[in-house]
PDB file of C-alpha atoms and ligand atoms in Angstrom:
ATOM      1  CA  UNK X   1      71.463 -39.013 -25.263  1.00 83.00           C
ATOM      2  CA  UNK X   2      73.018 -37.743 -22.344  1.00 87.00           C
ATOM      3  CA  UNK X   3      73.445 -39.946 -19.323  1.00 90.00           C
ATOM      4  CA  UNK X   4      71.977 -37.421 -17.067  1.00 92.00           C
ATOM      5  CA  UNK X   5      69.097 -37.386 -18.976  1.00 92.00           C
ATOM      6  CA  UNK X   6      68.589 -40.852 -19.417  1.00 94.00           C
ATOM      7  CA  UNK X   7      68.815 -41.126 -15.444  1.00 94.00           C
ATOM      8  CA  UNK X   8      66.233 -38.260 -15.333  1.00 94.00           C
ATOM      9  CA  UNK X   9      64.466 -40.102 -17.274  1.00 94.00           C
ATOM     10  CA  UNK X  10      64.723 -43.985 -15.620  1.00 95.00           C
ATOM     11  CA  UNK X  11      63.941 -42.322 -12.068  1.00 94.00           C
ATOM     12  CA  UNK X  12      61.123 -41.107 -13.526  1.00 94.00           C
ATOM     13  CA  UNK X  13      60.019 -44.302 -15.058  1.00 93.00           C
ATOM     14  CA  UNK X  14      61.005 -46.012 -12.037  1.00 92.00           C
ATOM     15  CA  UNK X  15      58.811 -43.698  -9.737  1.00 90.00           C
ATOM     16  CA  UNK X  16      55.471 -44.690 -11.764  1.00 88.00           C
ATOM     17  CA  UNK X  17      56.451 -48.420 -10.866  1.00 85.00           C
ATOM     18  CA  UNK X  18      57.301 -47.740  -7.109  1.00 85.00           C
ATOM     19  CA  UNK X  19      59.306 -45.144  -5.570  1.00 85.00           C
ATOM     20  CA  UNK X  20      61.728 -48.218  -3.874  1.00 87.00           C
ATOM     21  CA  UNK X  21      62.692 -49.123  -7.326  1.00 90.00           C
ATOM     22  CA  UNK X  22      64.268 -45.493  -8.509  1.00 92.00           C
ATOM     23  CA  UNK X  23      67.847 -46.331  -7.106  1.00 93.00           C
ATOM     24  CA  UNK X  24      68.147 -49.571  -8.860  1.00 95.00           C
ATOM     25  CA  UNK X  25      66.165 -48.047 -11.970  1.00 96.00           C
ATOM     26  CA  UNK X  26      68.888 -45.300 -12.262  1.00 95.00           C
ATOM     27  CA  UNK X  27      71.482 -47.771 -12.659  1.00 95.00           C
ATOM     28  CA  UNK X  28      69.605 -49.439 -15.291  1.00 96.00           C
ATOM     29  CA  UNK X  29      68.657 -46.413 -17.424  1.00 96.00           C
ATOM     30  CA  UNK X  30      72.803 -46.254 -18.268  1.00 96.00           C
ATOM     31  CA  UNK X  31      73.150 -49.786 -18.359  1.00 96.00           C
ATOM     32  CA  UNK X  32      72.542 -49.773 -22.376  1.00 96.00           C
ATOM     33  CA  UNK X  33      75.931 -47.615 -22.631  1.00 95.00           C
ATOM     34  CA  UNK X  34      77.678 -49.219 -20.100  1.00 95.00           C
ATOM     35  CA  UNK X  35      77.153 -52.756 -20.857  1.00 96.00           C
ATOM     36  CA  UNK X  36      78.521 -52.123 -24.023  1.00 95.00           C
ATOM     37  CA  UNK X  37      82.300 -51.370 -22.728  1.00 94.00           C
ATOM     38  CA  UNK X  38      81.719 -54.372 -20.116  1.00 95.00           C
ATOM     39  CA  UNK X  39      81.459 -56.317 -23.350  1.00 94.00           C
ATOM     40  CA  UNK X  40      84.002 -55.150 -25.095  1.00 93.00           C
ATOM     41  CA  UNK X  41      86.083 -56.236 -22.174  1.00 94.00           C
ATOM     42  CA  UNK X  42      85.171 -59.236 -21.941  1.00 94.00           C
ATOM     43  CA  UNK X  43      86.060 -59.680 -26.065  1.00 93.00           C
ATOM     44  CA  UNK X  44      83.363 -58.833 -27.834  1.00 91.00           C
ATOM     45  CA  UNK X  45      82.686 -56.722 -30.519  1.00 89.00           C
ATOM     46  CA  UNK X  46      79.984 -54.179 -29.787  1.00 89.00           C
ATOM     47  CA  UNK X  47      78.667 -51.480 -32.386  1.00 88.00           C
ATOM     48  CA  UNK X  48      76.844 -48.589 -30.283  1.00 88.00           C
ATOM     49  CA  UNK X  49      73.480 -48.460 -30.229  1.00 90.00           C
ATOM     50  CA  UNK X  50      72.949 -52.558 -31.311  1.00 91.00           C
ATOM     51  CA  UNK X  51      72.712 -55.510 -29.276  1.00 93.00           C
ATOM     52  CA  UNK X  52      72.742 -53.870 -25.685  1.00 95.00           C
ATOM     53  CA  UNK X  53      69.716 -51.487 -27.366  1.00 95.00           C
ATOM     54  CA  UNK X  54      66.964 -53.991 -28.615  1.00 95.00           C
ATOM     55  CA  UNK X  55      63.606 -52.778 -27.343  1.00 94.00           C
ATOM     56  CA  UNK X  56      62.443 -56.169 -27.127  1.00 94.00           C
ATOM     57  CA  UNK X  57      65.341 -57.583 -25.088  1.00 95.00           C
ATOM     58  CA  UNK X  58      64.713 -54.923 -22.480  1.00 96.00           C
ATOM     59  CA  UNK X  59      60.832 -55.546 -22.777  1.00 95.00           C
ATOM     60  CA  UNK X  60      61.574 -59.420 -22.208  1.00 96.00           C
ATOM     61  CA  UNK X  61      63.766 -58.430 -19.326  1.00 96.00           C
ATOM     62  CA  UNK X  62      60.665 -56.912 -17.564  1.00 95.00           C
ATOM     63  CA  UNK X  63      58.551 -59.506 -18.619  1.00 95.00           C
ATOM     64  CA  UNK X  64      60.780 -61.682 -16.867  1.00 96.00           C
ATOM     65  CA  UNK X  65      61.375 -60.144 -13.947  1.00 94.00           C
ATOM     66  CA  UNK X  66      57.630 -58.790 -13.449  1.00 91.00           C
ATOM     67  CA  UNK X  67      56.223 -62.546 -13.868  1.00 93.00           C
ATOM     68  CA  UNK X  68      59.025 -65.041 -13.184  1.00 93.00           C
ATOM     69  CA  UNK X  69      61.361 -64.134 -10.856  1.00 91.00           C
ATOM     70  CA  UNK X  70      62.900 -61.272  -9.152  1.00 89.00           C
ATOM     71  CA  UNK X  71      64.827 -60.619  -5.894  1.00 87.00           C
ATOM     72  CA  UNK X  72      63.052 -57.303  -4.212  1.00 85.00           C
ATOM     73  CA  UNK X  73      62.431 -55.360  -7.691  1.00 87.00           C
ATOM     74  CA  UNK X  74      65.973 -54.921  -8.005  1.00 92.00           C
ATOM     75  CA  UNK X  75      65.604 -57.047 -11.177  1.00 94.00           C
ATOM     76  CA  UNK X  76      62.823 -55.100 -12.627  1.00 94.00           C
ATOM     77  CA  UNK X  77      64.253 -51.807 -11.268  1.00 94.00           C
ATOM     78  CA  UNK X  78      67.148 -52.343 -13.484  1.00 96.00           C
ATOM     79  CA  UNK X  79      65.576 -53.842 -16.627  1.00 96.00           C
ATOM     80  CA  UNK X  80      62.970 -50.429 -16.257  1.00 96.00           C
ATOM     81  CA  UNK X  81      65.723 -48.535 -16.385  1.00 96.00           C
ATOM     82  CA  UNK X  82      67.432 -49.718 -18.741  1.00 97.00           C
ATOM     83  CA  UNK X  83      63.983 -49.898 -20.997  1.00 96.00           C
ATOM     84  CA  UNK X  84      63.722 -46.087 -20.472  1.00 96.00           C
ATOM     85  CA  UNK X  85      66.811 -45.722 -21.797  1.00 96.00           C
ATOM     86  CA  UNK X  86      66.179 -47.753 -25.015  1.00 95.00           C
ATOM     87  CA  UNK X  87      62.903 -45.430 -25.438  1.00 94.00           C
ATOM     88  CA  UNK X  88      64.832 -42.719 -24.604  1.00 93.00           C
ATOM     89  CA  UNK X  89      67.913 -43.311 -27.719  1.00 92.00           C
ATOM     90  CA  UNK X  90      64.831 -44.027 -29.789  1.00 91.00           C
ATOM     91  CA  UNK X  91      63.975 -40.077 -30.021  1.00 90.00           C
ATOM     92  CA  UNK X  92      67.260 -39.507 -31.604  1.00 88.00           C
ATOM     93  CA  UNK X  93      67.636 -39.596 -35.011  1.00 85.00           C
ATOM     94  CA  UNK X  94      69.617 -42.602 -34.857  1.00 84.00           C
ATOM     95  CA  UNK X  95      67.235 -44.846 -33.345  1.00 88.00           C
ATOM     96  CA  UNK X  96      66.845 -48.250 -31.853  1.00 91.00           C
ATOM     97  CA  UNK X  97      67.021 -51.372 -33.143  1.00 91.00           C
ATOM     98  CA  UNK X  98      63.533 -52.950 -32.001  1.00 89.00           C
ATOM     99  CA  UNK X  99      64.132 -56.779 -32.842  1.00 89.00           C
ATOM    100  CA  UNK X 100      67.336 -58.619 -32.892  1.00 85.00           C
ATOM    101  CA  UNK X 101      66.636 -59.900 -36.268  1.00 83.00           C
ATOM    102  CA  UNK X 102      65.485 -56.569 -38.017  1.00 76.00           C
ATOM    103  CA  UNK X 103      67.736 -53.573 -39.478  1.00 73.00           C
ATOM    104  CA  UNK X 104      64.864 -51.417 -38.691  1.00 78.00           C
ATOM    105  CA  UNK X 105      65.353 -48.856 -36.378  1.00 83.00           C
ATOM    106  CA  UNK X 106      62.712 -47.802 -34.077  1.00 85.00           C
ATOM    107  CA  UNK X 107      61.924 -44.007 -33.617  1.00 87.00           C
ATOM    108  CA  UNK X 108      59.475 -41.830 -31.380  1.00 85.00           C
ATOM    109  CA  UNK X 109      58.107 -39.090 -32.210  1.00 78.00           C
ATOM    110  CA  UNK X 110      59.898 -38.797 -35.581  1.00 76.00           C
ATOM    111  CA  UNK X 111      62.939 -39.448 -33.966  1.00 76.00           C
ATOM    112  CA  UNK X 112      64.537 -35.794 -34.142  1.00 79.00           C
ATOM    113  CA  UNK X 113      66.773 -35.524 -31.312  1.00 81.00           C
ATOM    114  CA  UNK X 114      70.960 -34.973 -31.650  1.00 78.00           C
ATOM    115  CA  UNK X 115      72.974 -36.031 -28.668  1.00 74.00           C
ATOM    116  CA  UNK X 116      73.671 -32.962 -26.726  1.00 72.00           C
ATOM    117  CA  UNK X 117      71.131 -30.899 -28.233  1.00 77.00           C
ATOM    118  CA  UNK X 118      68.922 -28.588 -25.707  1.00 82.00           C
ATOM    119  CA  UNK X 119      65.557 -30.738 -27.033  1.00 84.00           C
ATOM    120  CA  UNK X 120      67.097 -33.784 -24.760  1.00 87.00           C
ATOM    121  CA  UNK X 121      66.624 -31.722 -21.724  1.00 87.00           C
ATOM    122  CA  UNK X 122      63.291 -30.708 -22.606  1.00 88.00           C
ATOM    123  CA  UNK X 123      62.166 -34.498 -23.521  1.00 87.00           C
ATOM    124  CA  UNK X 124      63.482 -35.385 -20.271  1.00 89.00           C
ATOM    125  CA  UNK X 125      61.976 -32.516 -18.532  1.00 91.00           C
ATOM    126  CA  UNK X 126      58.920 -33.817 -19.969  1.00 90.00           C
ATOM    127  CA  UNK X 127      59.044 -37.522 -19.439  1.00 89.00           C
ATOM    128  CA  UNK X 128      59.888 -36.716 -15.907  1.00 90.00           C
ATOM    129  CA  UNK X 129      56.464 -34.182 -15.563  1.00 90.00           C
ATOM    130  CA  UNK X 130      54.324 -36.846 -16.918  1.00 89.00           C
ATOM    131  CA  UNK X 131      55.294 -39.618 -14.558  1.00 88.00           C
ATOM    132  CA  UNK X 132      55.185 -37.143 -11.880  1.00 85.00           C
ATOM    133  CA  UNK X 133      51.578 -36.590 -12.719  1.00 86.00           C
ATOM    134  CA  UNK X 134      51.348 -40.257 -13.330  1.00 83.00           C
ATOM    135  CA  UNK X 135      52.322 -40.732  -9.878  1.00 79.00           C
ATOM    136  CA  UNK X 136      50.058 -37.903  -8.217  1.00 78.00           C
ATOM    137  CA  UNK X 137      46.860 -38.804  -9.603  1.00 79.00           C
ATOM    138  CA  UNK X 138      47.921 -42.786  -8.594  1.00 72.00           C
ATOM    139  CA  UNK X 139      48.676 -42.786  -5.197  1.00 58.00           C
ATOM    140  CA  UNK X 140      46.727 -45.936  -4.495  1.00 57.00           C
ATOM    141  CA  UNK X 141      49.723 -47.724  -6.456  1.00 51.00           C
ATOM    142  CA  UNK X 142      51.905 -46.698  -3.293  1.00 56.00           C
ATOM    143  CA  UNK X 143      49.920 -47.771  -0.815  1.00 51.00           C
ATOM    144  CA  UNK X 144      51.110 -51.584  -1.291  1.00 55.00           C
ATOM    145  CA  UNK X 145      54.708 -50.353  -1.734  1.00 56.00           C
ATOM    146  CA  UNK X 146      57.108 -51.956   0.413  1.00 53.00           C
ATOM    147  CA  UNK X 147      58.321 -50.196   3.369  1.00 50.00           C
ATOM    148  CA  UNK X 148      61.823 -50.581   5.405  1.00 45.00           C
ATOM    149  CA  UNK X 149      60.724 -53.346   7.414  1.00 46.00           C
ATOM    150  CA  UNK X 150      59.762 -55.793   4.215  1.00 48.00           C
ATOM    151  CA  UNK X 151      62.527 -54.871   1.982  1.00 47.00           C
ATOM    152  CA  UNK X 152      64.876 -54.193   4.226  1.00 46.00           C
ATOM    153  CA  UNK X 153      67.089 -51.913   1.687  1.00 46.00           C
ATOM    154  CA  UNK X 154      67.031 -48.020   2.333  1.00 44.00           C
ATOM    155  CA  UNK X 155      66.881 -45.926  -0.558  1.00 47.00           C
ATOM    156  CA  UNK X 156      67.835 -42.146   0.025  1.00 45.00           C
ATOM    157  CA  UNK X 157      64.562 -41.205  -0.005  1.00 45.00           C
ATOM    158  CA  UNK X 158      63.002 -43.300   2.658  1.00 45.00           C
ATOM    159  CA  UNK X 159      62.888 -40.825   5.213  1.00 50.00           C
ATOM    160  CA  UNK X 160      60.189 -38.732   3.110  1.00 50.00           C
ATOM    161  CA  UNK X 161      58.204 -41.643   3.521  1.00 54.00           C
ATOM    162  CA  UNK X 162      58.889 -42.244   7.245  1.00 54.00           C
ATOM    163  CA  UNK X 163      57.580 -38.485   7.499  1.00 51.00           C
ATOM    164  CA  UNK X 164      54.605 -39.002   5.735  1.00 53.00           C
ATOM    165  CA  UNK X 165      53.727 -42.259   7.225  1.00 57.00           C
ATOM    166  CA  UNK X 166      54.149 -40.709  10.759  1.00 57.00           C
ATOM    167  CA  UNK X 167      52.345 -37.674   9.496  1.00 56.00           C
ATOM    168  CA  UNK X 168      54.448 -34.558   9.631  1.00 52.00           C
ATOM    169  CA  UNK X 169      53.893 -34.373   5.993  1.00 52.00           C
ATOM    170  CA  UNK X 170      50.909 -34.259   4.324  1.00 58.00           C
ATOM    171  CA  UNK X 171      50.561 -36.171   1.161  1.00 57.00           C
ATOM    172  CA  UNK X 172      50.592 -33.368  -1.026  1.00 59.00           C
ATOM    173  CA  UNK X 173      54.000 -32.518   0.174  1.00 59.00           C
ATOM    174  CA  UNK X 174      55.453 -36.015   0.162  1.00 55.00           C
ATOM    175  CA  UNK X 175      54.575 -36.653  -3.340  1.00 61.00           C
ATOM    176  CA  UNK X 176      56.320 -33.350  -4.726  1.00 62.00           C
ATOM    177  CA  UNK X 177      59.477 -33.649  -2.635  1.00 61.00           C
ATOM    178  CA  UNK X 178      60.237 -37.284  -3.226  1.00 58.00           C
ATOM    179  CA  UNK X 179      60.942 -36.325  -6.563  1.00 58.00           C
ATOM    180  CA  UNK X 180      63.291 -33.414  -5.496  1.00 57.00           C
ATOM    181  CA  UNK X 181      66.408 -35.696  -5.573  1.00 49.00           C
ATOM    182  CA  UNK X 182      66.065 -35.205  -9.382  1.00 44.00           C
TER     183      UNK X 182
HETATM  184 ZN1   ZN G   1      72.371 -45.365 -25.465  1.00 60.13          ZN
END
């Protein structure tokens, strides 16, 4: 898949979590790529699509993150979007490996996607709808979202917030333009 797609695609998942996280959840969702050529520098031998890929790896990193430790969300920011990503391959008809130990690859929905095709726009399109709507009929998830003050990092976004918080935005408004970066 393409990379703007897959960062479609982790902002998305990344705005379901909390809005602070998209930044850092951006970087993640082309981490499974990228990782791969940072390892290849540092000597190892990488096939695409395999270790940096495992479903469950990602869905550990989360774990971990969510219930261990973490440093502001940027931890689970980036193993979200890198997560999305690994769901994201795993419409293609190449798949994902899910375990470490298995050959099987792990497909959704049928797994029908080519790289570069038009569909990949349209399952991002999609992906990005649903957590949209995900996010507008939720907005009690947001209200414990940290602000400025208690995570003192600004995303580019912030000042949407700042509006709405001082009310010259309604929340109607806020929600659909914070995802206008997109
Ligand atoms: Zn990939």
């Amino acid at each position: 898949m393409k990379w703007q797609n897959h960062m479609i695609i982790g902002a998305a998942f990344g705005a379901v979590i909390n809005p602070l996280i998209i930044p850092v959840a951006v970087l993640g969702s082309t981490a499974p790529d990228w990782l791969e050529y940072v390892l290849k520098i540092c000597g190892y031998r990488v096939k695409h699509r395999t270790v940096t890929h495992v479903l469950l790896y990602w869905l550990a990193a989360i774990a971990f993150f969510a219930l261990v430790i973490d440093y502001r969300h940027i931890g689970l920011g980036f193993a979200i979007g890198g997560f999305s990503h690994v769901i994201a391959d795993s419409f293609t008809i190449a798949g994902v490996p899910f375990s470490p130990t298995s050959d099987a690859r792990f497909h959704l929905f049928g797994g029908k996607l080519r790289t570069g095709n038009a569909g990949e726009y349209v399952v991002a399109g999609i992906i990005a709808l649903m957590c949209a709507g995900w996010v507008h009929l939720s907005p009690a998830s947001f209200k414990n979202a940290p602000t400025l003050e208690t995570s003192g990092f600004i995303p580019f976004f912030y000042d949407w917030k700042k509006e709405y918080d001082s009310g010259i935005v309604d929340g109607a408004e806020w929600r659909e333009n914070r995802l206008k970066f997109i």
